[in-house]
Coordinates of C-alpha atoms in Angstrom, one line a residue:
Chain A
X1 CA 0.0 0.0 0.0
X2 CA 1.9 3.1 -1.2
X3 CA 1.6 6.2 0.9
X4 CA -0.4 8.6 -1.6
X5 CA 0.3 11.7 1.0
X6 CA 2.0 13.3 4.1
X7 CA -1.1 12.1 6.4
X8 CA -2.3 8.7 5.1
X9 CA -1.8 5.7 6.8
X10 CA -4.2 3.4 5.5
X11 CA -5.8 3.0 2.2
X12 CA -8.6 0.6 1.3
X13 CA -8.1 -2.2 -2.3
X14 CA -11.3 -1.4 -4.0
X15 CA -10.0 -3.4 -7.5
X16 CA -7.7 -4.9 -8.7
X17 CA -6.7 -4.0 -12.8
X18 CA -4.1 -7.0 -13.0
X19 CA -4.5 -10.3 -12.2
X20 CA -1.9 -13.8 -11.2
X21 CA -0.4 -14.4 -14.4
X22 CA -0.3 -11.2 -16.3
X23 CA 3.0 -9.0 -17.4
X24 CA 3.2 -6.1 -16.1
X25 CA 5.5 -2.8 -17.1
X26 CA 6.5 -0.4 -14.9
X27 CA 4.1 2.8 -14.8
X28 CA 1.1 0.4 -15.6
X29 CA -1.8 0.4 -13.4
X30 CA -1.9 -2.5 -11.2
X31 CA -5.1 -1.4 -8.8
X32 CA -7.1 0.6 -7.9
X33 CA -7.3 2.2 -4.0
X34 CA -9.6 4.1 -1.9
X35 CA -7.8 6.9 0.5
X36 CA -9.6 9.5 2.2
X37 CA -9.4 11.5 -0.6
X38 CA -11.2 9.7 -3.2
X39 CA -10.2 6.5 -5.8
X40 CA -6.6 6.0 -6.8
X41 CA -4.7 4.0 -9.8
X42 CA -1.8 2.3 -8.3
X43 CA 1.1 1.7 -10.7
X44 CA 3.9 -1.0 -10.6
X45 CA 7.3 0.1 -9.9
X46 CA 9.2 -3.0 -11.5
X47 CA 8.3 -5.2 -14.4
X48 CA 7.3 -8.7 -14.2
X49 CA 5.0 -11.0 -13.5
X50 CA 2.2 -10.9 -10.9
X51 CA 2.3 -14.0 -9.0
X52 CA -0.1 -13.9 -6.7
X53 CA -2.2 -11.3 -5.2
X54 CA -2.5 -10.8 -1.6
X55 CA -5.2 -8.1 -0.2
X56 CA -8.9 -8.6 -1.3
X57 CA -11.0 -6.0 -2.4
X58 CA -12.5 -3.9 -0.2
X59 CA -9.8 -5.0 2.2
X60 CA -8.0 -1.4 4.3
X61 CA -4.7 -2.1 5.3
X62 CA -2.0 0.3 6.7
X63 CA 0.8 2.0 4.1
X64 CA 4.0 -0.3 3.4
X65 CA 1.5 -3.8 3.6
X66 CA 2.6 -5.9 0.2
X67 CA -0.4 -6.1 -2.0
X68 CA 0.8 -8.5 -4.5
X69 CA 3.8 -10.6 -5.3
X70 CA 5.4 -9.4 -8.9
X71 CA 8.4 -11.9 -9.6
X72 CA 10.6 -9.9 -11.2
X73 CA 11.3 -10.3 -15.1
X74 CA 14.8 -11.4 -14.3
X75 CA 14.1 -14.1 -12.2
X76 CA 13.3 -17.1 -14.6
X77 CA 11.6 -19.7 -12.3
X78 CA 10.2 -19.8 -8.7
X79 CA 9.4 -16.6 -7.0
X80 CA 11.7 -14.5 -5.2
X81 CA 9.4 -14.8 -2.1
X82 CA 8.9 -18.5 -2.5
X83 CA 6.1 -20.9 -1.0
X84 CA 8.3 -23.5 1.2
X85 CA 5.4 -25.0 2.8
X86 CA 7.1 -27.0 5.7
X87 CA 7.9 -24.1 6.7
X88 CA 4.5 -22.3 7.6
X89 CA 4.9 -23.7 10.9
X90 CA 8.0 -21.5 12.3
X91 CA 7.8 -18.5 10.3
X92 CA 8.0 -15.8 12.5
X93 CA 4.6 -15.2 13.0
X94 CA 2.1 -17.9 14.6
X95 CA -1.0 -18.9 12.5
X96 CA -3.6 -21.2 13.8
X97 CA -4.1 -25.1 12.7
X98 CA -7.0 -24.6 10.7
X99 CA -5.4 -21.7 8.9
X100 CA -2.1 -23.8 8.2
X101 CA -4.7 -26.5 6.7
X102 CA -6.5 -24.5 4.1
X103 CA -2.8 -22.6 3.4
X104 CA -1.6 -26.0 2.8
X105 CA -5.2 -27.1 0.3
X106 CA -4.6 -23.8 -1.5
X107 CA -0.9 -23.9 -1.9
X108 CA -0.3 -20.6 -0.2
X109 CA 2.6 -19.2 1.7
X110 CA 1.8 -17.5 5.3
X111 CA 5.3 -16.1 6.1
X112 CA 3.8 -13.0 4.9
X113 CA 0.7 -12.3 5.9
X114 CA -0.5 -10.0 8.7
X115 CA -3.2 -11.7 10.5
X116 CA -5.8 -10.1 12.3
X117 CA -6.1 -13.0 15.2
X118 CA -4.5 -11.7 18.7
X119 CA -0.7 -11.4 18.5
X120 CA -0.8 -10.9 14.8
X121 CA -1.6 -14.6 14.2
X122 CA -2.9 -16.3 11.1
X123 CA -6.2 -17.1 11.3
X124 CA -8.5 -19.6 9.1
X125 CA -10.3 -16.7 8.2
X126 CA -7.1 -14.6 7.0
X127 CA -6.3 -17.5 4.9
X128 CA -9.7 -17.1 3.3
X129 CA -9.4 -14.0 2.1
X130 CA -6.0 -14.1 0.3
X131 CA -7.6 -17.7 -1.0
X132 CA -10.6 -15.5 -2.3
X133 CA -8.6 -12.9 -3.7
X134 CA -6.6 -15.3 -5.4
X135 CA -10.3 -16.3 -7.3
X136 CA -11.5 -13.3 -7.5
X137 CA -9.1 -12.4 -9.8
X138 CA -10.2 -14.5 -12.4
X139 CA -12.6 -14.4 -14.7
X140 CA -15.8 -15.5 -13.0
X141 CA -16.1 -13.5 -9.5
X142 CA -18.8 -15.7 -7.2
X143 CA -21.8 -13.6 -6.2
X144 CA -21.7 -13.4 -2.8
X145 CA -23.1 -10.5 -0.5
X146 CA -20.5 -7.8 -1.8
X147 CA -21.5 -4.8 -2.6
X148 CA -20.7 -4.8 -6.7
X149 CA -19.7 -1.7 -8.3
X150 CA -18.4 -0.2 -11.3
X151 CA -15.4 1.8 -10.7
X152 CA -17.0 5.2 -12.0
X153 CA -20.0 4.4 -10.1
X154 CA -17.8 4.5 -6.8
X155 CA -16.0 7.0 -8.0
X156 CA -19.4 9.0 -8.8
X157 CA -20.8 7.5 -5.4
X158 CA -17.9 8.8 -3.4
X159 CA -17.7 12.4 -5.5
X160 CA -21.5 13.2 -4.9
X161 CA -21.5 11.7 -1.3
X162 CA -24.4 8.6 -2.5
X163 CA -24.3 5.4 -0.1
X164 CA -23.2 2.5 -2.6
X165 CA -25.8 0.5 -0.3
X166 CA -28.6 2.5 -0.5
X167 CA -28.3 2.6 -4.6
X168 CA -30.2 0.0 -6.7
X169 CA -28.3 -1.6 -9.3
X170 CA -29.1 -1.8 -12.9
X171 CA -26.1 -2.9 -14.6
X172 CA -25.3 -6.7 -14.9
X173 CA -25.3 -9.4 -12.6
X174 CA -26.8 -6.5 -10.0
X175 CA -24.0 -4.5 -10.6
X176 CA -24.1 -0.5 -9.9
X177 CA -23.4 1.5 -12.5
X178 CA -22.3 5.1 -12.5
X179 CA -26.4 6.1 -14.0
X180 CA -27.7 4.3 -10.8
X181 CA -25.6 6.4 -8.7
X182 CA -26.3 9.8 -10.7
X183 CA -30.2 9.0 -10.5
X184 CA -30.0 8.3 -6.6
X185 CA -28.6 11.4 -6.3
X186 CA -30.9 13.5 -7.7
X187 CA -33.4 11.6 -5.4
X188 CA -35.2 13.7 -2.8
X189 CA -33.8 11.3 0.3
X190 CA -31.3 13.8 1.4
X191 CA -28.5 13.2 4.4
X192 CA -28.3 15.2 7.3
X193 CA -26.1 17.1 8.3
X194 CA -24.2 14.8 11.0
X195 CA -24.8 11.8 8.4
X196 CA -22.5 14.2 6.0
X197 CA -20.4 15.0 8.1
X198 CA -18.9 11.1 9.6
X199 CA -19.0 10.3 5.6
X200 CA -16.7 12.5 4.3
X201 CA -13.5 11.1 4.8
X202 CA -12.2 13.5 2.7
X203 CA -12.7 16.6 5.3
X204 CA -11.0 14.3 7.6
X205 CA -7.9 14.0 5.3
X206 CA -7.5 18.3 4.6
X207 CA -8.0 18.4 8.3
X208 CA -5.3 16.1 8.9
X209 CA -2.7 17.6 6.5
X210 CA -3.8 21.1 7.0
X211 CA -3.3 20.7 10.8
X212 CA -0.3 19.4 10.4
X213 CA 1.0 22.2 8.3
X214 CA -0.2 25.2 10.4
X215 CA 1.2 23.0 13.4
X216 CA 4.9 22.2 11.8
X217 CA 5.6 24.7 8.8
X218 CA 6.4 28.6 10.0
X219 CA 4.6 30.2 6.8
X220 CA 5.1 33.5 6.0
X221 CA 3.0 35.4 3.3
X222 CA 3.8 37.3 0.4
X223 CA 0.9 39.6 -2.1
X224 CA 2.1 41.3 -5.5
X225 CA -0.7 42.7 -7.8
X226 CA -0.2 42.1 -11.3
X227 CA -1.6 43.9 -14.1
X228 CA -2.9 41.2 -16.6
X229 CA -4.4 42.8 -19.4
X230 CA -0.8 41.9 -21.7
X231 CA -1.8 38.3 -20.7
X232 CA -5.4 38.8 -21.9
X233 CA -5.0 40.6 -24.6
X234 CA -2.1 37.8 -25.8
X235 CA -4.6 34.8 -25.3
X236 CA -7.6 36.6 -26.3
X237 CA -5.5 37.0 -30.4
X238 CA -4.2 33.4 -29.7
X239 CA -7.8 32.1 -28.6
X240 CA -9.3 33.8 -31.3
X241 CA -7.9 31.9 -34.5
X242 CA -8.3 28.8 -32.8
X243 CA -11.1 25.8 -32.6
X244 CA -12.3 25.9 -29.2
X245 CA -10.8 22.2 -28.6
X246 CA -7.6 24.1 -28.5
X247 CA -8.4 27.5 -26.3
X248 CA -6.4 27.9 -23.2
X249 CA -7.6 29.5 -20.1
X250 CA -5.8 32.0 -18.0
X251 CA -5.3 29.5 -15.1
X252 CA -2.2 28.0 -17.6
X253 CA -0.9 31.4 -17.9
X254 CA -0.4 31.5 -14.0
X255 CA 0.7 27.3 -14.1
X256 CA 3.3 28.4 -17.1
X257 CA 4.3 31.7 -15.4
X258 CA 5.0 29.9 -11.8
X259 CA 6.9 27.0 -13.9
X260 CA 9.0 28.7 -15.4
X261 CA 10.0 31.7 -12.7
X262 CA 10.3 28.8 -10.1
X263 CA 13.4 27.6 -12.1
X264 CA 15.8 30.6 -10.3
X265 CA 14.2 29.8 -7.2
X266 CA 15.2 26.1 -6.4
X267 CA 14.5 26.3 -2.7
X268 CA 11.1 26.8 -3.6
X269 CA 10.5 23.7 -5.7
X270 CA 11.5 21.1 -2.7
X271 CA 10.3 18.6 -0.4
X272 CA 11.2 20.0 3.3
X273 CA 11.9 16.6 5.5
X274 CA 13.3 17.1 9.1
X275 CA 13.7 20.8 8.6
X276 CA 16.1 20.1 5.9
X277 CA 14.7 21.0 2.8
X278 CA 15.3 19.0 -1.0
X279 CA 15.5 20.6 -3.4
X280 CA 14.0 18.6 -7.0
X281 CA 15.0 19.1 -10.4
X282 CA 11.8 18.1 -11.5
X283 CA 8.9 20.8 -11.4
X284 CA 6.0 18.3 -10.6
X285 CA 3.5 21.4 -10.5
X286 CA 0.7 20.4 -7.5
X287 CA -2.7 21.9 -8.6
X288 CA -5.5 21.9 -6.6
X289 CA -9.0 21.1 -7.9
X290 CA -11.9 21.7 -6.1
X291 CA -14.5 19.0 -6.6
X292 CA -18.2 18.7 -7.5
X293 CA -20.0 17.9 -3.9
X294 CA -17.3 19.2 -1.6
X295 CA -14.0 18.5 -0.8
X296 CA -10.3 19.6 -2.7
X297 CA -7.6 17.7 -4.2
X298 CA -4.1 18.8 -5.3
X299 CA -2.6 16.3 -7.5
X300 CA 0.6 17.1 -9.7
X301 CA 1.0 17.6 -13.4
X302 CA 3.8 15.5 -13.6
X303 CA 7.7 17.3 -15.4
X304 CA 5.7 20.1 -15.8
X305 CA 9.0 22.1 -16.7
X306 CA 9.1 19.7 -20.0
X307 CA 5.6 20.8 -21.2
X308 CA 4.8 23.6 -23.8
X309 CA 1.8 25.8 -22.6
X310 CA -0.4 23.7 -25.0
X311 CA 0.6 20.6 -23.5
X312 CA 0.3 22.2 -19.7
X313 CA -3.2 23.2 -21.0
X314 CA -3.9 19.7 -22.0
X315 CA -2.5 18.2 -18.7
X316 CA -4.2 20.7 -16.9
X317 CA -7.4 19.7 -18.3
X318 CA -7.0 15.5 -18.2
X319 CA -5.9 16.3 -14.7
X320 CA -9.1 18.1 -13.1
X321 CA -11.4 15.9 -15.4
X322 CA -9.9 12.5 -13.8
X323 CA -9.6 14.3 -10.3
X324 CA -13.5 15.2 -10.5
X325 CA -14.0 11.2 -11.9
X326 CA -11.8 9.8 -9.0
X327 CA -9.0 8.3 -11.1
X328 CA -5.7 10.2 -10.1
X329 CA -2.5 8.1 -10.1
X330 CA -0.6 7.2 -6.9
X331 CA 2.3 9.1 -8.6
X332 CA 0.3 12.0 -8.8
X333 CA -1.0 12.0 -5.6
X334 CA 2.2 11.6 -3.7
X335 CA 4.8 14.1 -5.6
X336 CA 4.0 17.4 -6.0
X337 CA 7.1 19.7 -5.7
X338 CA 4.8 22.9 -5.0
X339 CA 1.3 23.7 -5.5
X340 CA -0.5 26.1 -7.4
X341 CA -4.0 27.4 -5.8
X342 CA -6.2 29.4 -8.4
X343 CA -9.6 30.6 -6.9
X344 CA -11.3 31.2 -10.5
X345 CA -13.1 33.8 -12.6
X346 CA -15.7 33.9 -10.0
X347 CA -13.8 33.8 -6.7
X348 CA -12.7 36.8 -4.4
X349 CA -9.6 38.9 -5.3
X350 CA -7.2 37.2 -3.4
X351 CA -6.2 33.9 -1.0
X352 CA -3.6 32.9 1.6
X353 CA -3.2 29.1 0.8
X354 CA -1.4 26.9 3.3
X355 CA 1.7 24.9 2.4
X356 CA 1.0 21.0 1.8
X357 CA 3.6 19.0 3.8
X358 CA 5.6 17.9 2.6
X359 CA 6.3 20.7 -0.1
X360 CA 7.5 24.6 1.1
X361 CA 5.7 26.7 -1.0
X362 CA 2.2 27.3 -2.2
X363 CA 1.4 30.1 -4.7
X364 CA -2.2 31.5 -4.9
X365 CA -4.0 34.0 -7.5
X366 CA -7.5 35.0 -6.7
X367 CA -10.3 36.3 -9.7
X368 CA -8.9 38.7 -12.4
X369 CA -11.1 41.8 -11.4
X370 CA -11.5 45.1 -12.9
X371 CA -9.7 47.9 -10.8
X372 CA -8.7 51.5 -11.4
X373 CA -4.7 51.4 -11.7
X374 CA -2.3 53.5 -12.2
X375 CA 0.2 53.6 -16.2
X376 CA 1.6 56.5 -16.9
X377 CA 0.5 58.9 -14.0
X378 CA -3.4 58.0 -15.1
X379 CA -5.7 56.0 -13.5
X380 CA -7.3 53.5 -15.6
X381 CA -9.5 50.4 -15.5
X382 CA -7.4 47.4 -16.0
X383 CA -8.0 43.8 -15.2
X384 CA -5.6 42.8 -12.3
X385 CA -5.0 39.9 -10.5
X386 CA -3.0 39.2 -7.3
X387 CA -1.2 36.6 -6.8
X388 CA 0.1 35.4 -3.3
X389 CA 2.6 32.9 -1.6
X390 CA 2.8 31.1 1.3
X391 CA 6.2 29.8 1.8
X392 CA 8.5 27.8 5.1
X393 CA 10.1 30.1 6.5
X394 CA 13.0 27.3 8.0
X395 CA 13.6 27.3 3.9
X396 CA 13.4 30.7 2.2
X397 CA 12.6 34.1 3.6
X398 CA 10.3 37.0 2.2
X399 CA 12.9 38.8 0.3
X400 CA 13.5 35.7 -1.7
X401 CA 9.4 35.0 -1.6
X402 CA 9.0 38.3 -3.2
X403 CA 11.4 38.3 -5.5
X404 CA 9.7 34.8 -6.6
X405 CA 6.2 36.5 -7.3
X406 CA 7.8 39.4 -9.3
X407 CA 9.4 36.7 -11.2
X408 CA 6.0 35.3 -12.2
X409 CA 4.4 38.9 -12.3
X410 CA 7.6 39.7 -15.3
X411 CA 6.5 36.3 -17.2
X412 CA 3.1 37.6 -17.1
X413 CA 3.3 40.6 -18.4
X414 CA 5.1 39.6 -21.5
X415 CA 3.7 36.4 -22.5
X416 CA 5.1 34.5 -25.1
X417 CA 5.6 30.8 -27.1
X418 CA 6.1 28.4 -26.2
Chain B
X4 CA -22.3 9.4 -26.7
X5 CA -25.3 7.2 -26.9
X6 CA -27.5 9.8 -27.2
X7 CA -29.8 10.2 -29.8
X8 CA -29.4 14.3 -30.5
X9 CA -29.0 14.2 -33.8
X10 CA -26.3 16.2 -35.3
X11 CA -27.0 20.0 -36.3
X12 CA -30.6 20.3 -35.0
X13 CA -33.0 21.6 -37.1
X14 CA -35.9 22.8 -34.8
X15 CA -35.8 24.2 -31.0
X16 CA -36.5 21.1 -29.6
X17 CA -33.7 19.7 -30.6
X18 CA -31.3 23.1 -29.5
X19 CA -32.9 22.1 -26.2
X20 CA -31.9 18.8 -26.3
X21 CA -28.7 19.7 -27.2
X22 CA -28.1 22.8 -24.9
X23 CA -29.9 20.1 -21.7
X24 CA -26.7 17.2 -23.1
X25 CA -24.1 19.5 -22.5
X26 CA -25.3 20.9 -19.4
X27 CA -25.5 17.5 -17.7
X28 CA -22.1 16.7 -19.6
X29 CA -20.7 18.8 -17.2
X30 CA -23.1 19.0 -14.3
X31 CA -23.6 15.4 -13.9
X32 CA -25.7 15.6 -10.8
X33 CA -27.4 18.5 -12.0
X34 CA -31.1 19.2 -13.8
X35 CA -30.9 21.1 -16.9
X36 CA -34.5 20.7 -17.2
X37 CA -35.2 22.8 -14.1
X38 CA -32.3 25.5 -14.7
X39 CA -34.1 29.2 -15.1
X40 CA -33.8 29.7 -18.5
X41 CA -32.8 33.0 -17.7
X42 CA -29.8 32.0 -14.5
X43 CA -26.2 32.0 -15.6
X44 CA -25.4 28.9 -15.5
X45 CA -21.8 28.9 -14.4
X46 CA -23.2 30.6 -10.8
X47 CA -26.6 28.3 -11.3
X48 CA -24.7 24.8 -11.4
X49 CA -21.6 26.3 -9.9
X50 CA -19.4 25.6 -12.7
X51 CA -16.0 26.9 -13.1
X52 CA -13.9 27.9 -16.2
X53 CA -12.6 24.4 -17.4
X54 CA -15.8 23.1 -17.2
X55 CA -18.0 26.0 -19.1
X56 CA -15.2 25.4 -21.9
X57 CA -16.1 21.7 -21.9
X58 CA -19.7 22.7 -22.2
X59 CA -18.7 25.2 -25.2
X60 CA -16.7 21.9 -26.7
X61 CA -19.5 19.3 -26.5
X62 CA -21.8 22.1 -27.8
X63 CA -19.6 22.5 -30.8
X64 CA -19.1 18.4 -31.3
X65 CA -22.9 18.2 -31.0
X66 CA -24.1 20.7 -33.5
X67 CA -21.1 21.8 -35.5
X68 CA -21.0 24.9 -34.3
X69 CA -17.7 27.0 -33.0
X70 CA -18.5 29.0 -30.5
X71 CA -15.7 31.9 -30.4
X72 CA -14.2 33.2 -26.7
X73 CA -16.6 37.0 -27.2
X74 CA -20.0 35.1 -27.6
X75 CA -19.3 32.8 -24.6
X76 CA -21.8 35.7 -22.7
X77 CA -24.4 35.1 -25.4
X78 CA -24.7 31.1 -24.7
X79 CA -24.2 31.8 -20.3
X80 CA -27.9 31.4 -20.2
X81 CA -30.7 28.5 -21.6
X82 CA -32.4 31.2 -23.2
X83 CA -29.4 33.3 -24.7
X84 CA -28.0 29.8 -25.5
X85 CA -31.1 28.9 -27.4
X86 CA -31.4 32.3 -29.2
X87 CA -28.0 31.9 -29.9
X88 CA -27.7 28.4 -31.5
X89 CA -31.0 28.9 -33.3
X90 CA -29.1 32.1 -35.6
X91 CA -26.4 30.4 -36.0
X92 CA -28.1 27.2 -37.3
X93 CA -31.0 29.4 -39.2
X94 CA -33.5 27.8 -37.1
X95 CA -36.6 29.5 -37.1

């Protein structure tokens, strides 16, 4: 179970994607897990062969538990972590007889299961489940009392805060489908207010990792208003001769200008662990994405410092569509280098965002408004926006911070290709 | 999509049709049929920039129409939307 943020600790297997048997590259997506923060694809980080998986569906197990065995592509024959079953028995931890019988019937190896019996012993019933996973894997799952889901349905399910069990199914076999869970939530049965509130483990998760950032991380603030019309005027000619499949919006304007002003300021761009802070080479630009129904994630577009500003605007857009469908990437999840915050055309004019741990700087810009301004000793209407930073103070200090956001105002105001 | 809005309506039923798929496209969860026909929609179904510019795209893949960036005010409402389409497709 990979950790998919500073403040998780467990996540819940809701599928797996890859079953005993199949290659798999590294970078494809292996499963698929539940966190506080909505549905995530888990990738492999090694190429092989999945030999056996070990957490069932539906299954929440702390970060660092194995979820499946991949024998590596090097290793020709047996397994790596192989099943030497007379020796069950004195692994190191104790499982009970029953268990050690059913291990033995369905060929499987205990030295590495968790058990859930006192003392961390095996029990039958442990054995079980890594024997049903094993099946469930194939081809024909056995209907049992599980709840049955489509992904997008629990992905829907979870987004628009429906209970799963109080939806009924019109796919296959009884399965929910993603309609079900749409028309169940435009049903008049509405939750209260306590009911919302125990269900949303998201809230849970920003309170975690927000609380932990205002506890640990000495922020100090920086605000510099920019003058945007340049910016406008630029992608208002560039929007203009293009097909609207190909428009960009000004929040890529504020992801390119922060990209590429954040390359002078390396201290910026780092994880901070211990109070010592790393800097990355890598600009894996965090963005966060308010969803439909509640709730924010901040996920990374990843090497954004490789992308033209059409492919940022792409990224951009494939990245808030599967954030608001619940299918980020683990990778995405867990590796943004600093985070961009922008409130929208219809937000207020300005924000002070708090730093997401591990990272040491967060840069905000609140709605472009109308305001008088001064060019040239006149006062004139121009359409400003300002832009803010947060920043750990143990890492940089507000000269530097400022110096940062008139490096983003400069890339602003003269906006060019690529 | 599995709809059955034809391509390029030819009457105002169908630019409602169209104007109600693209709503939901991007409001899931929300009614287009009970919008105001006069509400803008982006403060009506609280939807932000991306997501009025996915509207504008399946509005464009459904009736062959490019909407450019200085009419998006003209198609923020049902009703404007439905004016709007209707000149642009000569519907009467």
């Amino acid at each position: 179970m990979p950790s998919l943020g500073a403040d998780m600790d467990a996540g819940t297997l809701r599928a797996w994607r890859r079953g005993p048997g199949d290659e798999v590259v590294r970078g494809d997506i292996i499963a698929e897990v539940e966190t506080d923060k909505g549905i995530v694809e888990v990738e492999v980080y090694a190429s092989g062969v999945v030999e056996r998986l070990l957490v069932e569906p539906g299954t929440k197990v702390p970060v660092g538990t194995p979820l499946a065995l991949i024998r590596a592509a090097s290793e020709q024959t047996t397994p790596r972590v192989a099943i030497e079953k007379p020796r069950i028995a004195t692994s190191v931890r104790s499982s009970t007889p029953s268990a050690r019988k059913l291990a033995r019937e369905r060929d499987l190896d205990l030295s590495h299961l968790r058990g859930t019996g006192r003392h961390g012993s095996i029990t039958r019933s442990d054995v079980a489940a890594i024997a049903g996973s094993v099946e469930l894997a194939g081809v024909h799952e056995p209907a049992g009392t599980r709840l049955r889901a489509s992904p997008l349905a629990r992905a829907r399910a979870a987004v628009l805060g429906v209970d799963l069990r109080r939806v009924e199914p019109t796919g296959r076999q009884g399965v929910v489908i993603a309609a079900d869970v749409d028309r169940a939530a435009k049903a008049p049965t509405r939750l209260s207010a306590a009911e919302a509130g125990t269900q949303t483990g998201m809230r849970k998760a920003i309170a975690a990792a927000m609380a932990r950032s205002k506890r640990e991380i000495p922020h100090y603030y920086a605000l510099h208003t920019i003058d945007m019309e340049p910016a406008l005027e630029w992608l208002r000619d560039r929007n203009g001769e293009r097909p609207v499949q190909r428009r960009l919006l000004p929040a890529v304007l504020f992801l390119r200008a922060v990209v590429l002003a954040i390359r002078d300021f390396p201290e910026l761009n780092a994880h901070c662990d211990g109070g010592r802070a790393e800097p990355s080479e890598a600009v894996h630009l965090g963005v966060a994405v308010s969803l439909r129904g509640g709730g924010l994630v901040a996920p990374a577009i990843l090497h954004a410092e490789r992308l033209n500003i059409d492919q940022l605007m792409s990224e951009f857009q494939d990245l808030v569509l599967r954030a608001r469908a619940g299918q980020l990437r683990a990778s995405e999840m867990s590796s943004p280098t600093i985070t961009v915050t922008s409130l929208g055309e219809r937000g207020v004019e300005a924000v002070l965002p708090v730093i997401v741990p591990p990272q040491v700087a967060i840069v905000g810009f609140g709605a472009i408004q109308t305001r008088p301004y001064v060019v040239d000793e006149k006062v004139v209407a121009r359409r400003l926006v300002v832009a803010s930073l947060a920043a750990d103070h143990r890492v940089s200090d507000g000269h530097r911070g400022g110096k940062f956001l008139a490096a983003i105002a400069s890339r602003l105001k003269e906006p060019k290709e690529p | 999509m599995s709809q059955s809005v034809p391509l390029r309506p030819s009457d105002r039923d169908g630019i409602r049709r169209v104007l109600i798929e693209s709503l939901s496209y991007v409001a899931p969860e929300a009614d287009g049929s009970s919008l105001q026909p006069t509400a803008d929609i982006r403060e009506a179904l609280d939807i932000d920039s991306m997501d009025f510019l996915r509207y504008v795209t399946k509005l464009h893949a459904l009736t062959g129409i490019d909407i450019p960036e200085r009419d998006y005010s003209s198609v923020s409402t049902l009703r404007g939307a439905e004016t709007y389409l209707a000149l642009r497709l000569g519907v009467t």
